[in-house]
């Protein structure tokens, strides 16, 4: 274990940090594995099942389902970048994390969050074209288009998130080696830095506005176009059917952005009023809840996927 820091003491760049999990909960942390453990298991099984079904069924090799595959793969990566370490801390107590591994985790958590936000924007644009320009959908939205979109989202995430670990790596001295968090969040590490962290704070704020802000505006604009197209349809049944194609996506958007909004607001504006354990809980829920819920939402509400899963389970049951 690392030596407990003394008041006004500083540490040169440490070889490792110590993650404490959720401070203030002490032994109660172990009970949280009953919450986050099933979330991670659902993420693995649900997203793995979605990816398997979409790979083995050629009828699902369509642009809409390729976007869903991107979302499932991103969810798997995001949950796996956080959950194993989180569960280890909650169950076994504080644990050391190598300095380099902490920076790598910081990169992947923030990069995959940015990718997920971008995929939700791409899915909103896809739905806008499917509802508003249905006759031209097969021409405007192709597999090649999905490939370019995936590449663009990956490049965007890498280019805007790489500065996070680099801005931390430039500091040589830290106030402590203990991170009061369950994973290596950027701002949780920056709080330990000795020096001027203004650039880190400003970049974190700018990144939130540039990624989530722009993506939310794009999603809002896409649904504005969808609403216009739906209202122009002649019958109530046609309007309900057109809007029904977007219902799964709306549920996924709410599952991702609502916890994220609460986490962001408590961090930026409730630091002195919201207890720190609540903030850390919200940040972990924000990262693990969407990967757990998304496959349930799409598996239950997308007929092609639901039918294929039922065929698989029915076939296996008949074998026994």
PDB file of N, CA and C in Angstrom, residues 35-112:
ATOM      1  N   UNK A  35     -25.479  -4.516  -7.505  1.00  0.00           N
ATOM      2  CA  UNK A  35     -26.082  -3.605  -8.477  1.00  0.00           C
ATOM      3  C   UNK A  35     -25.258  -3.581  -9.760  1.00  0.00           C
ATOM      4  N   UNK A  36     -23.949  -3.314  -9.612  1.00  0.00           N
ATOM      5  CA  UNK A  36     -23.104  -3.141 -10.795  1.00  0.00           C
ATOM      6  C   UNK A  36     -22.704  -4.472 -11.425  1.00  0.00           C
ATOM      7  N   UNK A  37     -22.649  -5.548 -10.632  1.00  0.00           N
ATOM      8  CA  UNK A  37     -22.328  -6.850 -11.198  1.00  0.00           C
ATOM      9  C   UNK A  37     -23.355  -7.305 -12.225  1.00  0.00           C
ATOM     10  N   UNK A  38     -24.659  -7.322 -11.874  1.00  0.00           N
ATOM     11  CA  UNK A  38     -25.670  -7.679 -12.881  1.00  0.00           C
ATOM     12  C   UNK A  38     -25.688  -6.736 -14.081  1.00  0.00           C
ATOM     13  N   UNK A  39     -25.421  -5.441 -13.844  1.00  0.00           N
ATOM     14  CA  UNK A  39     -25.352  -4.505 -14.971  1.00  0.00           C
ATOM     15  C   UNK A  39     -24.281  -4.938 -15.969  1.00  0.00           C
ATOM     16  N   UNK A  40     -23.101  -5.286 -15.451  1.00  0.00           N
ATOM     17  CA  UNK A  40     -22.007  -5.697 -16.337  1.00  0.00           C
ATOM     18  C   UNK A  40     -22.334  -7.016 -17.033  1.00  0.00           C
ATOM     19  N   UNK A  41     -22.945  -7.954 -16.289  1.00  0.00           N
ATOM     20  CA  UNK A  41     -23.316  -9.232 -16.884  1.00  0.00           C
ATOM     21  C   UNK A  41     -24.333  -9.037 -18.007  1.00  0.00           C
ATOM     22  N   UNK A  42     -25.322  -8.164 -17.785  1.00  0.00           N
ATOM     23  CA  UNK A  42     -26.295  -7.855 -18.837  1.00  0.00           C
ATOM     24  C   UNK A  42     -25.617  -7.228 -20.047  1.00  0.00           C
ATOM     25  N   UNK A  43     -24.644  -6.367 -19.791  1.00  0.00           N
ATOM     26  CA  UNK A  43     -23.916  -5.725 -20.892  1.00  0.00           C
ATOM     27  C   UNK A  43     -23.198  -6.762 -21.739  1.00  0.00           C
ATOM     28  N   UNK A  44     -22.507  -7.696 -21.072  1.00  0.00           N
ATOM     29  CA  UNK A  44     -21.759  -8.719 -21.807  1.00  0.00           C
ATOM     30  C   UNK A  44     -22.692  -9.640 -22.588  1.00  0.00           C
ATOM     31  N   UNK A  45     -23.708 -10.173 -21.901  1.00  0.00           N
ATOM     32  CA  UNK A  45     -24.603 -11.133 -22.546  1.00  0.00           C
ATOM     33  C   UNK A  45     -25.480 -10.475 -23.610  1.00  0.00           C
ATOM     34  N   UNK A  46     -26.051  -9.312 -23.265  1.00  0.00           N
ATOM     35  CA  UNK A  46     -26.967  -8.647 -24.190  1.00  0.00           C
ATOM     36  C   UNK A  46     -26.279  -8.160 -25.445  1.00  0.00           C
ATOM     37  N   UNK A  47     -25.199  -7.412 -25.289  1.00  0.00           N
ATOM     38  CA  UNK A  47     -24.508  -6.883 -26.469  1.00  0.00           C
ATOM     39  C   UNK A  47     -23.814  -7.989 -27.246  1.00  0.00           C
ATOM     40  N   UNK A  48     -23.295  -9.004 -26.531  1.00  0.00           N
ATOM     41  CA  UNK A  48     -22.712 -10.143 -27.233  1.00  0.00           C
ATOM     42  C   UNK A  48     -23.741 -10.878 -28.071  1.00  0.00           C
ATOM     43  N   UNK A  49     -24.957 -11.050 -27.516  1.00  0.00           N
ATOM     44  CA  UNK A  49     -26.033 -11.715 -28.263  1.00  0.00           C
ATOM     45  C   UNK A  49     -26.436 -10.904 -29.493  1.00  0.00           C
ATOM     46  N   UNK A  50     -26.532  -9.565 -29.325  1.00  0.00           N
ATOM     47  CA  UNK A  50     -26.887  -8.720 -30.472  1.00  0.00           C
ATOM     48  C   UNK A  50     -25.854  -8.849 -31.593  1.00  0.00           C
ATOM     49  N   UNK A  51     -24.590  -8.773 -31.233  1.00  0.00           N
ATOM     50  CA  UNK A  51     -23.534  -8.853 -32.252  1.00  0.00           C
ATOM     51  C   UNK A  51     -23.529 -10.218 -32.927  1.00  0.00           C
ATOM     52  N   UNK A  52     -23.771 -11.285 -32.152  1.00  0.00           N
ATOM     53  CA  UNK A  52     -23.796 -12.635 -32.726  1.00  0.00           C
ATOM     54  C   UNK A  52     -24.952 -12.796 -33.706  1.00  0.00           C
ATOM     55  N   UNK A  53     -26.135 -12.349 -33.303  1.00  0.00           N
ATOM     56  CA  UNK A  53     -27.314 -12.459 -34.168  1.00  0.00           C
ATOM     57  C   UNK A  53     -27.109 -11.680 -35.456  1.00  0.00           C
ATOM     58  N   UNK A  54     -26.568 -10.462 -35.338  1.00  0.00           N
ATOM     59  CA  UNK A  54     -26.404  -9.631 -36.536  1.00  0.00           C
ATOM     60  C   UNK A  54     -25.305 -10.169 -37.449  1.00  0.00           C
ATOM     61  N   UNK A  55     -24.384 -10.942 -36.905  1.00  0.00           N
ATOM     62  CA  UNK A  55     -23.349 -11.515 -37.758  1.00  0.00           C
ATOM     63  C   UNK A  55     -23.844 -12.737 -38.505  1.00  0.00           C
ATOM     64  N   UNK A  56     -24.629 -13.590 -37.833  1.00  0.00           N
ATOM     65  CA  UNK A  56     -25.022 -14.856 -38.465  1.00  0.00           C
ATOM     66  C   UNK A  56     -26.251 -14.715 -39.359  1.00  0.00           C
ATOM     67  N   UNK A  57     -26.995 -13.620 -39.234  1.00  0.00           N
ATOM     68  CA  UNK A  57     -28.195 -13.440 -40.054  1.00  0.00           C
ATOM     69  C   UNK A  57     -27.931 -12.422 -41.161  1.00  0.00           C
ATOM     70  N   UNK A  58     -27.806 -12.867 -42.424  1.00  0.00           N
ATOM     71  CA  UNK A  58     -27.506 -11.941 -43.531  1.00  0.00           C
ATOM     72  C   UNK A  58     -28.578 -10.863 -43.724  1.00  0.00           C
ATOM     73  N   UNK A  59     -29.816 -11.147 -43.321  1.00  0.00           N
ATOM     74  CA  UNK A  59     -30.879 -10.155 -43.511  1.00  0.00           C
ATOM     75  C   UNK A  59     -30.688  -8.935 -42.605  1.00  0.00           C
ATOM     76  N   UNK A  60     -29.826  -9.063 -41.609  1.00  0.00           N
ATOM     77  CA  UNK A  60     -29.564  -7.941 -40.701  1.00  0.00           C
ATOM     78  C   UNK A  60     -28.335  -7.147 -41.107  1.00  0.00           C
ATOM     79  N   UNK A  61     -27.731  -7.469 -42.239  1.00  0.00           N
ATOM     80  CA  UNK A  61     -26.560  -6.733 -42.716  1.00  0.00           C
ATOM     81  C   UNK A  61     -27.019  -5.495 -43.487  1.00  0.00           C
ATOM     82  N   UNK A  62     -27.793  -4.674 -42.826  1.00  0.00           N
ATOM     83  CA  UNK A  62     -28.325  -3.448 -43.396  1.00  0.00           C
ATOM     84  C   UNK A  62     -27.788  -2.258 -42.599  1.00  0.00           C
ATOM     85  N   UNK A  63     -27.790  -1.056 -43.205  1.00  0.00           N
ATOM     86  CA  UNK A  63     -27.213   0.112 -42.521  1.00  0.00           C
ATOM     87  C   UNK A  63     -27.749   0.348 -41.110  1.00  0.00           C
ATOM     88  N   UNK A  64     -29.065   0.203 -40.928  1.00  0.00           N
ATOM     89  CA  UNK A  64     -29.633   0.458 -39.606  1.00  0.00           C
ATOM     90  C   UNK A  64     -29.057  -0.500 -38.565  1.00  0.00           C
ATOM     91  N   UNK A  65     -28.908  -1.768 -38.951  1.00  0.00           N
ATOM     92  CA  UNK A  65     -28.389  -2.765 -38.016  1.00  0.00           C
ATOM     93  C   UNK A  65     -26.876  -2.657 -37.859  1.00  0.00           C
ATOM     94  N   UNK A  66     -26.185  -2.144 -38.875  1.00  0.00           N
ATOM     95  CA  UNK A  66     -24.753  -1.895 -38.726  1.00  0.00           C
ATOM     96  C   UNK A  66     -24.511  -0.803 -37.683  1.00  0.00           C
ATOM     97  N   UNK A  67     -25.381   0.204 -37.662  1.00  0.00           N
ATOM     98  CA  UNK A  67     -25.290   1.225 -36.617  1.00  0.00           C
ATOM     99  C   UNK A  67     -25.543   0.611 -35.241  1.00  0.00           C
ATOM    100  N   UNK A  68     -26.494  -0.291 -35.168  1.00  0.00           N
ATOM    101  CA  UNK A  68     -26.783  -0.968 -33.906  1.00  0.00           C
ATOM    102  C   UNK A  68     -25.588  -1.823 -33.478  1.00  0.00           C
ATOM    103  N   UNK A  69     -24.908  -2.445 -34.450  1.00  0.00           N
ATOM    104  CA  UNK A  69     -23.706  -3.221 -34.132  1.00  0.00           C
ATOM    105  C   UNK A  69     -22.604  -2.310 -33.585  1.00  0.00           C
ATOM    106  N   UNK A  70     -22.467  -1.114 -34.175  1.00  0.00           N
ATOM    107  CA  UNK A  70     -21.496  -0.134 -33.647  1.00  0.00           C
ATOM    108  C   UNK A  70     -21.814   0.204 -32.201  1.00  0.00           C
ATOM    109  N   UNK A  71     -23.103   0.426 -31.926  1.00  0.00           N
ATOM    110  CA  UNK A  71     -23.525   0.776 -30.573  1.00  0.00           C
ATOM    111  C   UNK A  71     -23.223  -0.364 -29.605  1.00  0.00           C
ATOM    112  N   UNK A  72     -23.530  -1.606 -30.012  1.00  0.00           N
ATOM    113  CA  UNK A  72     -23.290  -2.757 -29.146  1.00  0.00           C
ATOM    114  C   UNK A  72     -21.799  -2.943 -28.877  1.00  0.00           C
ATOM    115  N   UNK A  73     -20.965  -2.790 -29.909  1.00  0.00           N
ATOM    116  CA  UNK A  73     -19.520  -2.939 -29.726  1.00  0.00           C
ATOM    117  C   UNK A  73     -18.974  -1.845 -28.810  1.00  0.00           C
ATOM    118  N   UNK A  74     -19.469  -0.621 -28.985  1.00  0.00           N
ATOM    119  CA  UNK A  74     -19.046   0.482 -28.124  1.00  0.00           C
ATOM    120  C   UNK A  74     -19.466   0.237 -26.686  1.00  0.00           C
ATOM    121  N   UNK A  75     -20.689  -0.258 -26.494  1.00  0.00           N
ATOM    122  CA  UNK A  75     -21.175  -0.560 -25.147  1.00  0.00           C
ATOM    123  C   UNK A  75     -20.325  -1.632 -24.473  1.00  0.00           C
ATOM    124  N   UNK A  76     -19.956  -2.666 -25.233  1.00  0.00           N
ATOM    125  CA  UNK A  76     -19.092  -3.706 -24.672  1.00  0.00           C
ATOM    126  C   UNK A  76     -17.758  -3.125 -24.213  1.00  0.00           C
ATOM    127  N   UNK A  77     -17.161  -2.294 -25.055  1.00  0.00           N
ATOM    128  CA  UNK A  77     -15.878  -1.690 -24.705  1.00  0.00           C
ATOM    129  C   UNK A  77     -15.990  -0.757 -23.513  1.00  0.00           C
ATOM    130  N   UNK A  78     -17.061   0.057 -23.483  1.00  0.00           N
ATOM    131  CA  UNK A  78     -17.232   1.016 -22.401  1.00  0.00           C
ATOM    132  C   UNK A  78     -17.440   0.310 -21.069  1.00  0.00           C
ATOM    133  N   UNK A  79     -18.322  -0.694 -21.053  1.00  0.00           N
ATOM    134  CA  UNK A  79     -18.577  -1.414 -19.807  1.00  0.00           C
ATOM    135  C   UNK A  79     -17.323  -2.146 -19.326  1.00  0.00           C
ATOM    136  N   UNK A  80     -16.573  -2.746 -20.258  1.00  0.00           N
ATOM    137  CA  UNK A  80     -15.391  -3.514 -19.880  1.00  0.00           C
ATOM    138  C   UNK A  80     -14.251  -2.608 -19.423  1.00  0.00           C
ATOM    139  N   UNK A  81     -14.208  -1.387 -19.898  1.00  0.00           N
ATOM    140  CA  UNK A  81     -13.156  -0.465 -19.471  1.00  0.00           C
ATOM    141  C   UNK A  81     -13.346   0.016 -18.036  1.00  0.00           C
ATOM    142  N   UNK A  82     -14.572  -0.123 -17.506  1.00  0.00           N
ATOM    143  CA  UNK A  82     -14.871   0.378 -16.164  1.00  0.00           C
ATOM    144  C   UNK A  82     -15.206  -0.734 -15.176  1.00  0.00           C
ATOM    145  N   UNK A  83     -16.081  -1.659 -15.575  1.00  0.00           N
ATOM    146  CA  UNK A  83     -16.710  -2.588 -14.619  1.00  0.00           C
ATOM    147  C   UNK A  83     -15.746  -3.520 -13.895  1.00  0.00           C
ATOM    148  N   UNK A  84     -14.792  -4.198 -14.569  1.00  0.00           N
ATOM    149  CA  UNK A  84     -13.931  -5.129 -13.816  1.00  0.00           C
ATOM    150  C   UNK A  84     -13.174  -4.448 -12.677  1.00  0.00           C
ATOM    151  N   UNK A  85     -12.597  -3.286 -12.945  1.00  0.00           N
ATOM    152  CA  UNK A  85     -11.899  -2.569 -11.891  1.00  0.00           C
ATOM    153  C   UNK A  85     -12.832  -2.070 -10.809  1.00  0.00           C
ATOM    154  N   UNK A  86     -14.012  -1.601 -11.213  1.00  0.00           N
ATOM    155  CA  UNK A  86     -14.997  -1.120 -10.248  1.00  0.00           C
ATOM    156  C   UNK A  86     -15.423  -2.240  -9.305  1.00  0.00           C
ATOM    157  N   UNK A  87     -15.729  -3.409  -9.860  1.00  0.00           N
ATOM    158  CA  UNK A  87     -16.177  -4.528  -9.034  1.00  0.00           C
ATOM    159  C   UNK A  87     -15.063  -5.006  -8.105  1.00  0.00           C
ATOM    160  N   UNK A  88     -13.813  -4.965  -8.595  1.00  0.00           N
ATOM    161  CA  UNK A  88     -12.688  -5.366  -7.742  1.00  0.00           C
ATOM    162  C   UNK A  88     -12.540  -4.430  -6.548  1.00  0.00           C
ATOM    163  N   UNK A  89     -12.687  -3.122  -6.789  1.00  0.00           N
ATOM    164  CA  UNK A  89     -12.565  -2.152  -5.699  1.00  0.00           C
ATOM    165  C   UNK A  89     -13.713  -2.305  -4.708  1.00  0.00           C
ATOM    166  N   UNK A  90     -14.923  -2.461  -5.222  1.00  0.00           N
ATOM    167  CA  UNK A  90     -16.078  -2.569  -4.334  1.00  0.00           C
ATOM    168  C   UNK A  90     -16.013  -3.832  -3.469  1.00  0.00           C
ATOM    169  N   UNK A  91     -15.525  -4.918  -4.049  1.00  0.00           N
ATOM    170  CA  UNK A  91     -15.533  -6.194  -3.333  1.00  0.00           C
ATOM    171  C   UNK A  91     -14.282  -6.380  -2.461  1.00  0.00           C
ATOM    172  N   UNK A  92     -13.119  -5.976  -2.983  1.00  0.00           N
ATOM    173  CA  UNK A  92     -11.856  -6.249  -2.292  1.00  0.00           C
ATOM    174  C   UNK A  92     -11.284  -5.038  -1.564  1.00  0.00           C
ATOM    175  N   UNK A  93     -11.840  -3.854  -1.824  1.00  0.00           N
ATOM    176  CA  UNK A  93     -11.322  -2.652  -1.186  1.00  0.00           C
ATOM    177  C   UNK A  93     -10.347  -1.917  -2.090  1.00  0.00           C
ATOM    178  N   UNK A  94      -9.730  -0.835  -1.592  1.00  0.00           N
ATOM    179  CA  UNK A  94      -8.815  -0.024  -2.399  1.00  0.00           C
ATOM    180  C   UNK A  94      -7.735  -0.876  -3.061  1.00  0.00           C
ATOM    181  N   UNK A  95      -7.413  -0.528  -4.311  1.00  0.00           N
ATOM    182  CA  UNK A  95      -6.418  -1.320  -5.036  1.00  0.00           C
ATOM    183  C   UNK A  95      -5.513  -0.404  -5.834  1.00  0.00           C
ATOM    184  N   UNK A  96      -4.248  -0.805  -6.006  1.00  0.00           N
ATOM    185  CA  UNK A  96      -3.315   0.017  -6.786  1.00  0.00           C
ATOM    186  C   UNK A  96      -3.530  -0.162  -8.287  1.00  0.00           C
ATOM    187  N   UNK A  97      -3.354   0.925  -9.009  1.00  0.00           N
ATOM    188  CA  UNK A  97      -3.425   0.904 -10.472  1.00  0.00           C
ATOM    189  C   UNK A  97      -2.168   1.574 -11.008  1.00  0.00           C
ATOM    190  N   UNK A  98      -1.398   0.899 -11.855  1.00  0.00           N
ATOM    191  CA  UNK A  98      -0.193   1.528 -12.413  1.00  0.00           C
ATOM    192  C   UNK A  98      -0.514   2.854 -13.080  1.00  0.00           C
ATOM    193  N   UNK A  99       0.429   3.784 -12.962  1.00  0.00           N
ATOM    194  CA  UNK A  99       0.230   5.136 -13.502  1.00  0.00           C
ATOM    195  C   UNK A  99      -0.149   5.092 -14.982  1.00  0.00           C
ATOM    196  N   UNK A 100       0.599   4.309 -15.778  1.00  0.00           N
ATOM    197  CA  UNK A 100       0.317   4.239 -17.210  1.00  0.00           C
ATOM    198  C   UNK A 100      -1.056   3.625 -17.475  1.00  0.00           C
ATOM    199  N   UNK A 101      -1.417   2.580 -16.695  1.00  0.00           N
ATOM    200  CA  UNK A 101      -2.724   1.945 -16.877  1.00  0.00           C
ATOM    201  C   UNK A 101      -3.854   2.910 -16.547  1.00  0.00           C
ATOM    202  N   UNK A 102      -3.613   3.782 -15.568  1.00  0.00           N
ATOM    203  CA  UNK A 102      -4.624   4.778 -15.202  1.00  0.00           C
ATOM    204  C   UNK A 102      -4.878   5.736 -16.367  1.00  0.00           C
ATOM    205  N   UNK A 103      -3.807   6.174 -17.025  1.00  0.00           N
ATOM    206  CA  UNK A 103      -3.956   7.081 -18.165  1.00  0.00           C
ATOM    207  C   UNK A 103      -4.631   6.374 -19.341  1.00  0.00           C
ATOM    208  N   UNK A 104      -4.320   5.093 -19.526  1.00  0.00           N
ATOM    209  CA  UNK A 104      -4.955   4.327 -20.611  1.00  0.00           C
ATOM    210  C   UNK A 104      -6.451   4.186 -20.346  1.00  0.00           C
ATOM    211  N   UNK A 105      -6.812   3.861 -19.097  1.00  0.00           N
ATOM    212  CA  UNK A 105      -8.231   3.755 -18.764  1.00  0.00           C
ATOM    213  C   UNK A 105      -8.930   5.097 -18.969  1.00  0.00           C
ATOM    214  N   UNK A 106      -8.293   6.179 -18.563  1.00  0.00           N
ATOM    215  CA  UNK A 106      -8.854   7.514 -18.748  1.00  0.00           C
ATOM    216  C   UNK A 106      -9.168   7.754 -20.228  1.00  0.00           C
ATOM    217  N   UNK A 107      -8.226   7.383 -21.103  1.00  0.00           N
ATOM    218  CA  UNK A 107      -8.438   7.590 -22.532  1.00  0.00           C
ATOM    219  C   UNK A 107      -9.627   6.781 -23.038  1.00  0.00           C
ATOM    220  N   UNK A 108      -9.670   5.485 -22.715  1.00  0.00           N
ATOM    221  CA  UNK A 108     -10.711   4.631 -23.260  1.00  0.00           C
ATOM    222  C   UNK A 108     -12.093   5.002 -22.740  1.00  0.00           C
ATOM    223  N   UNK A 109     -12.194   5.341 -21.456  1.00  0.00           N
ATOM    224  CA  UNK A 109     -13.504   5.711 -20.910  1.00  0.00           C
ATOM    225  C   UNK A 109     -14.054   6.932 -21.630  1.00  0.00           C
ATOM    226  N   UNK A 110     -13.248   7.972 -21.759  1.00  0.00           N
ATOM    227  CA  UNK A 110     -13.734   9.204 -22.386  1.00  0.00           C
ATOM    228  C   UNK A 110     -13.895   9.047 -23.897  1.00  0.00           C
ATOM    229  N   UNK A 111     -13.000   8.283 -24.543  1.00  0.00           N
ATOM    230  CA  UNK A 111     -13.104   8.101 -25.994  1.00  0.00           C
ATOM    231  C   UNK A 111     -14.351   7.297 -26.352  1.00  0.00           C
ATOM    232  N   UNK A 112     -14.612   6.211 -25.622  1.00  0.00           N
ATOM    233  CA  UNK A 112     -15.775   5.384 -25.935  1.00  0.00           C
ATOM    234  C   UNK A 112     -17.078   6.108 -25.610  1.00  0.00           C
TER     235      UNK A 112
END
